[in-house]
Amino acid sequence: MMRRLLCLGLLLALTACGRSDEPAGSGNPPPASAKCRHYNDQRQPFFGDLHVHTKYSLDANTQGTVIGPHEAYRFAQGEELGIQPYNAEGQPLRTTRLSRPLDFAAVTDHAELFGETEICTNPELEGYNSLECRFYRAAPPQAFVVFNLLGPGLFGLPSGDGEKIPRLPFCGLGGERCIEAAKTPWRDMQLAAEAYLDRSAECRFTTFVGYEWTGAPLSNNLHRNVLFESEVVPEIPPSYLETPEPELLWEALAEQCRSDQGCNVLTIPHNSNLAGGLMFRGKDRRGRNFTEEYAQARQFNEPLAEIYQHKGQSECLGTTGAGLADEQCGFELIPYRNFIGSQISPAASGAPLERDYLRDALKEGLRYEQTIGANPFKYGFVGSSDTHLGTPGRVQEQDYPGHGGAGASARDDLPPGLTDRIENSPGGLAVLWAEENTRSSLFSAMRRREAYATSGTRPVVRFYGGWNLPDGLCGSRNFAAEGYRTGVPMGGDLPALPASGLKPRFAVSALRDPGASGEKVEPLQHIQIVKGWIANGEKHEAVYEIAGNKDNGASVNTDTCETSGEGYASLCSVWEDPDFDPSQNAFYYARVLENPSCRWSTRQCVAAGISCADPDAVPEAFADCCNADYPKTVQERAWTSPIWYKPAP
């Protein structure tokens, strides 16, 4: 009821309200090709998690995760799940559950050590009693470091020559024993995706077969999640060990995943904030300058990037130029540039780099477009969790159990204090605008970048750009239909400027997340549009306030986590760029912010009765409750994929 009232309040009808028992907004019956009863030709938002690790990932396994893909998909649909630590009888000491099911999910375990993990945990396989596997079982935390160093992270920066990375000795000649063993978890991941895909007309839940390609040379992150449109996938997923460069991964996928055989694939880079300058470096794998062909190939292979997840946001750092004025760049910043920061110390890693953030990469992409004719960094945005507990979508700040992986471990017992490292967060969600909840419809949304990211809540956000969007669009019952008819949605390109003197117009609408029963979600506060452009070869950016009120007085009592202040159930605006120059390449994306609330760490500190008035009385395990380097509040948000403008040649 609340969801329907909010939609009516903005007069967007059902075209912006997700699944409904009502007919599609156009009033026309679903086309013959539709598979789902809840088909909507004006598209609808589906919420999911495209970055999920289970027991088949070595880092999750060594931290005590026993949850597999089958349990993960049941959790995503609302089933309660027991998580580590476990008692002597194997019973979980904690349970967790989503407040609302997801619409879709993908288990994306690390492909690099599939076989090694399988051999070291399966006594029936040759190699189980090898020295390496005995070490794996006797000292899991140390094995996590050693196995990863002697694989994805050992051999320095990629050489570009395509030479495979050697595996550990127990894998046998050429690593064949581990390569063969990798087929077992890969098959089970496919079986789980098939078992929990709802093929009925209700289309309640969609799964994707996927995995993570996990390269971290010198601990600098190059990770990509690899997602397949259908059940037709390679026999063994190409990993970083066989394809130690993104271009080599794309080449291998092109060979092993052919569209004429029913296989389609895309890759999603994540955590560019921890790339140490590598994710958006300006050379190809052989150290050559980008060409138009390279830029087109990169744009095709990875149309989306993960802007937010467990290990922080990758939107903007805000340390140079106009970014200094954007206070929202301080949101959930990880204070180091690569994984050395979490595994050794932040000082050993070094400070974050501006060029590792997506806003800067988008601007670099515009510059390449001017010089070589194509944009290699043309990314839409999604969020996800990066959970290593097998708990897709568990991204609420309240009762956050941690995520493992690069975070705090609860393998043997639940350590006192916070459930994760203070710098980490619960992560976010991916939202896809699609006609129906099927693999093909959702995959098409990813391919065209009609997607947005949230920091964990579920606001419904539309974003259109065009030259003739009407002033009264926000009051129209046909907001979506008019947006598509007179403009392009998020992820699209503005059409050619039809006449001199026109300026691009953008329409943004946002509906507050109504929350689940008994769940408090803050109202909307304001909407911004972020613009980036190139002028005289230089990068520029600006942030415009277009709706709501960022100074509405909303506040949080961090001693109790009680919130106060007014907000909005819905916001909508049609905005025209006052500074438009038709000669300048540009991009625009919307950022929707909610009123502030308590961060997960503050909630746990309050629940534990921690007071920082007397620092000497604070238990060591809760010392980070008084760490002034990290905020006590969080302002949940959504980021739409950009809309791009390119001058006529």
XYZ file of C-alpha atoms in Angstrom:
649
model
C 0.000 0.000 0.000
C 2.769 2.452 0.908
C 4.537 1.769 -2.356
C 1.372 2.464 -4.348
C 0.659 5.658 -2.452
C 4.156 6.933 -3.101
C 3.829 6.224 -6.787
C 0.493 7.993 -6.987
C 1.929 10.914 -5.068
C 4.357 11.567 -7.890
C 1.796 10.663 -10.567
C 4.173 8.268 -12.218
C 1.522 5.572 -12.263
C 2.764 2.012 -12.540
C 5.451 2.769 -15.089
C 7.901 3.571 -12.292
C 6.783 1.264 -9.524
C 8.268 -2.124 -10.255
C 6.205 -5.296 -10.297
C 2.482 -4.926 -9.841
C -0.671 -6.946 -10.296
C -2.018 -4.149 -12.508
C -1.630 -4.093 -16.312
C 1.397 -2.458 -17.891
C 1.379 1.332 -17.901
C 0.629 1.521 -21.614
C -2.575 -0.441 -21.194
C -1.471 -2.794 -23.980
C -1.256 -6.555 -23.422
C 2.230 -8.050 -23.115
C 3.775 -8.965 -26.465
C 3.817 -12.576 -27.569
C 7.488 -12.817 -26.627
C 6.823 -11.930 -22.968
C 7.452 -14.703 -20.479
C 6.216 -13.024 -17.308
C 2.737 -12.128 -16.108
C 4.099 -8.856 -14.694
C 5.447 -7.555 -17.993
C 5.747 -3.769 -18.406
C 6.775 -2.242 -21.720
C 7.760 0.961 -19.889
C 10.161 -1.154 -17.797
C 10.332 -1.591 -14.052
C 13.093 -1.638 -11.425
C 14.474 -4.958 -10.217
C 16.797 -5.056 -7.214
C 19.637 -7.549 -6.900
C 23.203 -8.454 -6.021
C 25.735 -9.377 -8.720
C 28.737 -9.974 -6.454
C 28.387 -12.928 -4.075
C 30.960 -15.358 -2.679
C 30.338 -18.743 -1.099
C 32.409 -21.692 0.151
C 33.943 -22.124 -3.305
C 35.980 -18.920 -2.934
C 39.257 -19.613 -1.141
C 39.128 -16.430 0.918
C 35.579 -17.217 2.090
C 36.421 -20.887 2.685
C 39.457 -20.143 4.827
C 37.283 -17.809 6.913
C 34.873 -20.611 7.732
C 32.118 -20.120 5.154
C 30.307 -23.396 4.483
C 27.369 -21.841 2.654
C 27.214 -22.873 -0.999
C 25.417 -21.405 -4.032
C 22.173 -23.292 -3.340
C 21.838 -21.837 0.165
C 22.878 -18.401 -1.115
C 20.059 -18.335 -3.656
C 17.543 -19.474 -1.033
C 18.759 -16.675 1.241
C 18.297 -14.157 -1.572
C 14.661 -15.226 -1.769
C 14.064 -14.632 1.941
C 15.156 -17.821 3.721
C 16.908 -17.478 7.086
C 20.523 -18.617 7.009
C 22.917 -19.765 9.714
C 26.401 -18.300 9.379
C 29.764 -18.757 11.086
C 31.005 -19.377 13.650
C 29.724 -22.908 14.225
C 29.800 -24.928 17.452
C 31.339 -28.373 17.893
C 28.137 -29.966 16.581
C 28.253 -27.843 13.449
C 25.370 -25.585 14.459
C 25.654 -21.907 13.524
C 25.979 -19.433 16.370
C 24.396 -16.659 14.286
C 21.530 -16.398 11.848
C 20.610 -13.679 9.400
C 17.768 -12.926 7.020
C 16.833 -10.312 4.441
C 14.040 -7.931 5.369
C 12.881 -8.207 1.724
C 13.779 -10.772 -0.948
C 15.857 -9.821 -3.955
C 14.626 -9.989 -7.541
C 17.886 -11.408 -8.918
C 21.351 -12.539 -7.846
C 24.568 -14.039 -9.182
C 27.035 -16.183 -7.242
C 30.464 -15.011 -8.422
C 33.080 -17.113 -6.673
C 36.774 -16.548 -7.430
C 37.743 -18.757 -10.385
C 41.492 -18.564 -9.729
C 41.626 -21.096 -6.887
C 38.514 -23.185 -7.534
C 40.525 -26.357 -7.962
C 42.966 -25.686 -5.142
C 40.125 -25.120 -2.687
C 38.265 -28.207 -3.900
C 41.306 -30.478 -3.567
C 42.269 -29.204 -0.116
C 38.751 -29.725 1.261
C 37.817 -33.012 -0.445
C 39.599 -36.069 1.041
C 38.657 -38.181 -1.978
C 40.844 -36.162 -4.343
C 44.514 -36.693 -5.117
C 46.495 -33.921 -3.514
C 44.346 -33.687 -0.378
C 47.285 -34.840 1.755
C 49.851 -32.697 -0.002
C 52.019 -30.388 2.076
C 50.159 -27.369 0.733
C 46.733 -28.772 1.603
C 47.794 -29.847 5.087
C 48.973 -26.274 5.602
C 45.651 -25.015 4.194
C 43.653 -26.980 6.768
C 45.995 -26.404 9.706
C 46.391 -22.650 9.311
C 43.562 -21.222 7.190
C 44.309 -17.505 7.796
C 47.929 -17.969 6.771
C 46.907 -20.177 3.846
C 44.650 -17.402 2.599
C 47.667 -15.101 2.322
C 50.095 -17.664 0.918
C 47.759 -19.188 -1.683
C 46.781 -15.759 -2.944
C 50.335 -14.461 -3.045
C 51.483 -17.567 -4.918
C 48.819 -16.936 -7.530
C 46.852 -13.780 -8.382
C 49.121 -11.442 -6.430
C 52.729 -12.659 -6.663
C 54.208 -11.925 -10.022
C 54.261 -8.168 -9.995
C 52.569 -6.084 -12.612
C 51.230 -7.901 -15.683
C 53.877 -8.235 -18.356
C 51.448 -8.104 -21.260
C 52.930 -11.146 -22.973
C 50.062 -13.414 -21.952
C 52.235 -15.944 -20.115
C 50.186 -18.059 -17.725
C 50.835 -17.772 -14.003
C 52.157 -21.067 -12.583
C 50.116 -22.877 -9.951
C 51.255 -24.443 -6.694
C 53.215 -27.725 -6.995
C 50.397 -29.961 -5.737
C 48.376 -28.958 -8.808
C 50.625 -31.149 -10.924
C 52.286 -30.591 -14.272
C 50.817 -27.550 -15.951
C 48.363 -27.207 -13.082
C 46.163 -29.876 -14.684
C 45.068 -31.464 -11.386
C 43.668 -28.173 -10.092
C 42.192 -27.235 -13.463
C 40.298 -30.532 -13.553
C 39.161 -30.168 -9.936
C 37.815 -26.686 -10.746
C 35.069 -28.275 -12.831
C 33.278 -29.542 -9.705
C 32.457 -26.184 -8.066
C 31.813 -24.622 -11.471
C 29.242 -27.325 -12.281
C 27.576 -26.893 -8.902
C 27.330 -23.136 -9.421
C 25.586 -23.795 -12.736
C 23.252 -26.363 -11.164
C 22.304 -23.918 -8.410
C 21.627 -21.129 -10.886
C 19.365 -23.454 -12.847
C 17.602 -24.847 -9.773
C 16.593 -21.454 -8.380
C 15.739 -19.653 -11.606
C 11.986 -19.068 -11.602
C 10.897 -20.015 -15.090
C 7.198 -19.774 -14.266
C 4.998 -16.903 -15.408
C 5.431 -15.295 -11.964
C 9.155 -14.636 -12.625
C 9.802 -14.008 -8.913
C 13.544 -14.618 -8.984
C 16.303 -14.652 -11.595
C 19.755 -16.162 -11.286
C 22.826 -15.596 -13.439
C 25.724 -17.967 -13.940
C 28.855 -15.984 -13.173
C 32.238 -15.883 -11.490
C 34.943 -13.452 -10.485
C 38.149 -12.994 -12.464
C 40.483 -12.004 -9.640
C 43.758 -10.391 -10.567
C 45.671 -8.434 -7.934
C 49.240 -7.883 -9.145
C 51.273 -6.491 -6.254
C 47.915 -6.324 -4.419
C 46.539 -3.776 -6.894
C 42.957 -4.647 -7.749
C 42.006 -5.551 -11.312
C 38.970 -7.694 -10.412
C 36.050 -8.252 -12.758
C 32.798 -10.108 -12.231
C 31.897 -12.129 -15.309
C 28.172 -12.662 -16.008
C 26.575 -14.912 -18.622
C 23.149 -14.294 -20.115
C 22.120 -17.945 -20.261
C 23.062 -21.419 -19.076
C 25.436 -21.773 -22.048
C 28.867 -21.105 -20.531
C 32.494 -22.255 -20.975
C 33.464 -25.667 -19.592
C 35.991 -23.973 -17.299
C 35.855 -20.229 -16.631
C 38.935 -18.332 -17.857
C 40.739 -17.099 -14.739
C 43.511 -14.608 -14.092
C 46.004 -17.467 -13.911
C 45.372 -18.316 -17.569
C 44.481 -14.807 -18.793
C 46.502 -12.343 -16.685
C 45.225 -9.187 -18.407
C 41.688 -7.889 -18.988
C 42.218 -7.980 -22.762
C 43.253 -11.640 -22.523
C 40.102 -12.369 -20.525
C 37.943 -10.731 -23.198
C 39.743 -12.645 -25.940
C 39.254 -15.951 -24.124
C 35.584 -15.217 -23.536
C 35.134 -14.319 -27.208
C 36.564 -17.728 -28.134
C 34.728 -19.783 -25.518
C 31.433 -17.893 -25.317
C 30.001 -17.402 -28.810
C 26.678 -15.710 -29.353
C 25.899 -17.971 -32.324
C 25.941 -20.850 -29.837
C 23.692 -19.091 -27.333
C 26.427 -17.718 -25.068
C 26.589 -14.010 -24.264
C 28.747 -12.441 -21.588
C 29.843 -9.153 -20.052
C 32.336 -8.178 -17.359
C 31.932 -5.697 -14.504
C 35.061 -4.187 -12.915
C 34.830 -3.413 -9.226
C 36.794 -1.688 -6.491
C 38.746 0.574 -8.776
C 39.343 2.491 -5.519
C 41.870 -0.240 -4.618
C 43.538 -0.528 -8.020
C 46.724 1.358 -7.211
C 46.463 3.201 -10.534
C 45.966 0.088 -12.709
C 42.228 -0.170 -13.419
C 42.068 2.899 -15.653
C 45.669 3.068 -16.808
C 46.051 4.650 -20.232
C 47.947 1.884 -21.997
C 46.960 -1.505 -23.339
C 48.571 -4.709 -22.075
C 51.615 -4.204 -24.295
C 52.154 -0.640 -23.131
C 50.787 0.923 -26.298
C 48.489 3.921 -26.482
C 44.797 3.168 -26.774
C 43.367 2.848 -30.267
C 39.782 3.308 -31.374
C 39.493 -0.466 -31.747
C 40.706 -1.047 -28.184
C 38.297 1.553 -26.789
C 35.368 -0.003 -28.631
C 36.296 -3.488 -27.413
C 36.545 -2.349 -23.807
C 33.265 -0.468 -24.011
C 31.530 -3.534 -25.432
C 32.979 -6.029 -22.958
C 32.357 -4.011 -19.798
C 29.408 -1.621 -20.061
C 29.009 -1.384 -16.277
C 31.222 -0.777 -13.254
C 30.544 -1.376 -9.578
C 30.496 2.054 -7.954
C 29.847 0.827 -4.409
C 30.258 -2.344 -2.362
C 31.643 -3.779 0.876
C 35.076 -2.235 0.341
C 33.910 1.337 -0.177
C 32.726 3.655 -2.914
C 34.523 4.193 -6.194
C 32.638 7.306 -7.305
C 35.039 10.102 -6.414
C 37.943 10.911 -4.116
C 37.545 14.677 -4.157
C 41.165 15.700 -3.564
C 41.809 17.794 -6.657
C 40.113 20.422 -8.778
C 36.378 20.919 -8.614
C 36.020 17.673 -6.668
C 37.289 19.485 -3.602
C 33.925 21.233 -3.392
C 31.924 17.981 -3.445
C 31.490 17.015 0.187
C 29.699 13.827 -0.859
C 33.011 12.415 -2.127
C 33.810 11.715 1.529
C 31.142 9.030 1.656
C 32.538 5.597 2.676
C 36.091 6.222 1.512
C 38.649 3.462 2.002
C 41.819 5.252 3.209
C 44.347 3.204 1.197
C 45.002 2.407 -2.456
C 45.308 -1.404 -2.596
C 44.893 -4.608 -0.584
C 48.164 -4.080 1.261
C 46.213 -1.532 3.281
C 43.878 -4.159 4.709
C 46.349 -7.044 4.938
C 49.389 -5.185 6.295
C 48.680 -1.533 7.089
C 47.240 1.581 5.414
C 50.648 3.261 5.643
C 52.254 0.409 3.685
C 49.684 0.836 0.934
C 49.745 4.578 0.464
C 46.925 7.093 0.085
C 44.129 6.613 -2.470
C 44.620 7.935 -5.998
C 42.167 10.249 -7.776
C 42.596 8.394 -11.058
C 41.228 5.196 -9.498
C 37.728 6.647 -9.133
C 34.979 6.415 -11.708
C 34.234 10.111 -12.013
C 37.806 10.792 -13.052
C 37.748 7.772 -15.377
C 34.555 9.024 -17.023
C 36.263 12.345 -17.713
C 39.322 10.567 -19.096
C 36.948 8.627 -21.323
C 35.612 11.873 -22.756
C 39.136 12.994 -23.524
C 39.890 9.730 -25.331
C 36.680 10.130 -27.293
C 37.934 13.474 -28.553
C 41.353 12.173 -29.536
C 40.808 8.608 -30.797
C 37.107 8.646 -31.620
C 35.861 6.177 -28.986
C 35.426 6.100 -25.209
C 37.112 3.196 -23.361
C 35.670 4.218 -19.979
C 31.986 4.520 -20.812
C 30.584 2.930 -17.676
C 27.109 2.649 -16.256
C 26.808 2.061 -12.509
C 25.709 -0.809 -10.295
C 26.246 -1.613 -6.643
C 26.549 -4.977 -4.914
C 27.610 -6.519 -1.604
C 30.788 -8.572 -2.223
C 29.616 -10.762 0.634
C 31.868 -13.699 1.504
C 29.278 -15.306 3.782
C 26.965 -16.436 0.983
C 24.429 -13.750 1.949
C 23.440 -11.803 -1.208
C 21.711 -8.498 -0.573
C 22.546 -8.386 3.158
C 23.370 -4.695 2.982
C 21.316 -3.069 5.740
C 23.243 -1.047 8.321
C 21.123 -2.559 11.089
C 22.361 -5.877 12.564
C 25.177 -6.052 10.030
C 26.986 -9.406 10.489
C 30.084 -8.487 8.458
C 30.992 -9.897 5.056
C 34.318 -11.685 5.507
C 36.715 -11.929 2.590
C 38.895 -8.860 2.973
C 37.062 -7.987 6.196
C 36.935 -9.386 9.719
C 36.797 -13.180 10.121
C 34.544 -15.167 12.449
C 35.843 -18.608 11.492
C 36.325 -20.156 14.921
C 34.471 -17.796 17.221
C 32.743 -14.476 17.134
C 35.431 -11.982 18.109
C 34.420 -9.236 20.521
C 33.836 -5.766 19.178
C 32.633 -4.711 15.736
C 31.635 -7.357 13.219
C 33.884 -5.925 10.511
C 36.801 -3.588 9.992
C 35.754 -0.038 10.719
C 36.564 1.123 7.161
C 34.259 -1.435 5.525
C 30.521 -1.178 4.970
C 27.554 -3.479 4.275
C 27.701 -2.676 0.533
C 24.959 -1.877 -1.946
C 22.534 -3.160 -4.558
C 22.259 -3.235 -8.341
C 19.000 -1.986 -9.870
C 18.052 -2.828 -13.452
C 15.241 -1.250 -15.465
C 13.760 -4.107 -17.497
C 10.456 -5.161 -18.999
C 10.336 -8.354 -16.969
C 12.367 -10.350 -14.481
C 14.089 -12.740 -16.870
C 17.715 -13.311 -17.726
C 17.386 -11.931 -21.230
C 15.511 -8.792 -20.161
C 17.834 -8.045 -17.237
C 20.949 -8.790 -19.297
C 19.739 -6.396 -21.989
C 19.314 -3.718 -19.302
C 22.920 -4.267 -18.222
C 24.128 -4.163 -21.804
C 22.399 -0.811 -22.498
C 23.404 0.531 -19.046
C 19.850 1.218 -17.927
C 20.970 0.542 -14.383
C 21.686 2.313 -11.144
C 23.405 1.624 -7.849
C 22.220 2.118 -4.301
C 24.132 2.068 -1.038
C 21.734 -0.550 0.318
C 18.263 0.981 0.443
C 15.703 0.708 -2.346
C 14.593 4.078 -3.720
C 13.058 3.975 -7.194
C 14.922 6.359 -9.493
C 14.253 7.360 -13.104
C 16.628 9.540 -15.143
C 16.047 10.828 -18.691
C 17.906 13.263 -20.898
C 16.856 15.025 -24.094
C 16.494 18.309 -25.907
C 12.750 18.775 -25.599
C 11.698 17.215 -22.301
C 8.557 19.142 -21.274
C 8.555 21.392 -18.212
C 5.487 19.638 -16.835
C 6.913 16.137 -17.099
C 6.970 15.634 -13.319
C 3.228 16.154 -13.183
C 2.486 13.744 -15.991
C 0.879 10.360 -15.453
C 3.005 9.230 -18.400
C 6.376 10.265 -16.994
C 8.177 7.134 -18.209
C 6.479 6.983 -21.599
C 7.206 10.667 -22.234
C 10.786 10.221 -21.025
C 11.380 7.427 -23.526
C 9.528 9.237 -26.319
C 11.260 12.603 -25.976
C 14.617 11.524 -24.550
C 16.932 8.697 -23.576
C 17.118 6.873 -20.238
C 20.104 6.506 -17.937
C 22.998 4.832 -19.725
C 22.131 6.370 -23.080
C 23.567 8.955 -25.459
C 21.862 12.239 -26.187
C 20.856 12.409 -29.849
C 22.533 14.959 -32.061
C 21.777 18.569 -31.203
C 18.699 19.310 -33.360
C 19.094 23.098 -33.476
C 21.538 25.720 -32.292
C 20.679 27.453 -29.054
C 19.126 24.412 -27.381
C 20.454 23.079 -24.094
C 20.093 19.523 -22.833
C 17.336 18.893 -20.311
C 17.250 16.131 -17.727
C 14.326 14.723 -15.768
C 14.946 12.917 -12.491
C 12.302 11.326 -10.309
C 12.862 9.461 -7.055
C 10.462 7.605 -4.793
C 11.418 6.975 -1.192
C 12.195 3.397 -0.207
C 9.053 2.385 1.715
C 11.016 -0.213 3.694
C 9.796 -3.571 4.904
C 7.331 -4.101 7.721
C 8.956 -2.902 10.940
C 11.952 -1.456 9.082
C 12.678 2.254 9.317
C 14.049 3.872 6.183
C 14.791 7.580 6.038
C 12.976 9.913 3.634
C 14.630 11.527 0.643
C 16.576 14.732 1.217
C 17.762 16.057 -2.154
C 18.786 15.231 -5.719
C 21.945 16.379 -7.457
C 23.185 16.134 -11.022
C 26.899 15.588 -11.467
C 28.384 16.822 -14.729
C 31.820 16.154 -16.161
C 33.188 17.698 -19.330
C 36.308 18.448 -21.344
C 37.217 22.012 -22.312
C 40.446 22.851 -24.131
C 41.737 19.391 -23.321
C 41.224 19.842 -19.568
C 38.885 17.893 -17.281
C 36.116 19.718 -15.424
C 33.215 18.792 -13.177
C 30.309 20.429 -11.351
C 27.543 19.372 -8.987
C 24.094 20.968 -9.326
C 21.286 20.885 -6.755
C 18.043 20.233 -8.614
C 15.417 19.065 -6.095
C 14.787 18.835 -2.356
C 16.814 20.604 0.316
C 20.238 19.488 1.520
C 19.922 21.905 4.458
C 16.604 20.555 5.721
C 17.893 20.196 9.280
C 17.670 16.419 9.399
C 19.906 15.041 12.132
C 20.883 11.936 14.083
C 21.378 11.498 17.817
C 24.438 9.257 17.720
C 23.981 8.320 21.386
C 20.675 6.620 20.588
C 20.552 6.475 16.745
C 17.230 8.309 16.800
C 16.691 10.442 13.690
C 14.763 13.680 13.333
C 13.854 16.152 10.628
C 11.538 16.357 7.659
C 12.169 14.792 4.284
C 10.348 13.827 1.111
C 8.379 10.785 0.024
C 9.122 11.718 -3.570
C 11.202 14.211 -5.500
C 11.132 15.135 -9.164
C 12.622 17.869 -11.317
C 13.256 18.807 -14.927
C 16.616 20.598 -15.100
C 18.348 22.374 -17.975
C 22.126 22.697 -18.027
C 22.819 26.450 -17.671
C 26.484 26.048 -18.597
C 26.117 23.915 -21.707
C 28.654 24.387 -24.485
C 27.791 22.366 -27.618
C 31.482 22.001 -28.479
C 32.340 20.135 -25.254
C 32.002 16.386 -24.642
C 30.109 15.816 -21.395
C 28.371 13.281 -19.172
C 25.639 13.727 -16.573
C 24.444 11.421 -13.782
C 22.003 11.881 -10.927
C 22.752 11.307 -7.258
C 19.789 10.876 -4.896
C 20.430 11.287 -1.169
C 18.332 10.317 1.834
C 18.300 11.910 5.274
C 21.221 10.752 7.451
C 21.028 7.768 9.801
C 23.397 5.816 12.051
C 26.249 3.950 10.403
C 26.468 0.202 11.085
C 29.456 0.698 13.398
C 27.650 3.335 15.455
C 24.636 1.058 15.841
C 26.854 -1.683 17.238
C 28.654 0.709 19.565
C 25.350 2.035 20.908
C 24.038 -1.517 21.379
C 27.187 -2.372 23.358
C 26.755 0.682 25.595
C 30.073 2.219 24.584
C 30.687 5.802 25.718
C 33.650 7.762 24.402
C 33.404 10.291 27.230
C 36.009 8.231 29.104
C 38.339 6.693 26.490
C 40.227 4.702 29.133
C 37.034 2.823 29.991
C 36.401 1.694 26.397
C 37.305 -1.989 25.866
C 40.083 -2.496 23.340
C 37.796 -4.529 21.103
C 35.535 -1.478 20.763
C 38.285 1.116 20.372
C 37.085 1.984 16.868
C 33.825 3.233 18.386
C 35.853 6.316 19.304
C 37.868 6.491 16.069
C 37.381 10.071 14.875
C 38.627 9.184 11.372
C 35.320 7.482 10.555
C 31.844 9.031 10.563
C 29.160 7.969 12.979
C 26.407 8.543 10.449
C 25.730 7.510 6.880
C 23.654 9.143 4.174
C 22.184 6.414 1.998
C 22.077 7.221 -1.703
C 21.589 6.125 -5.276
C 23.745 6.825 -8.326
C 22.213 6.600 -11.796
C 24.209 5.549 -14.808
C 25.349 8.587 -16.808
C 23.890 10.062 -19.960
C 26.530 11.214 -22.459
C 26.728 14.097 -24.914
C 29.053 14.126 -27.924
C 29.392 17.105 -30.283
C 28.613 16.520 -33.918
C 31.765 15.888 -36.010
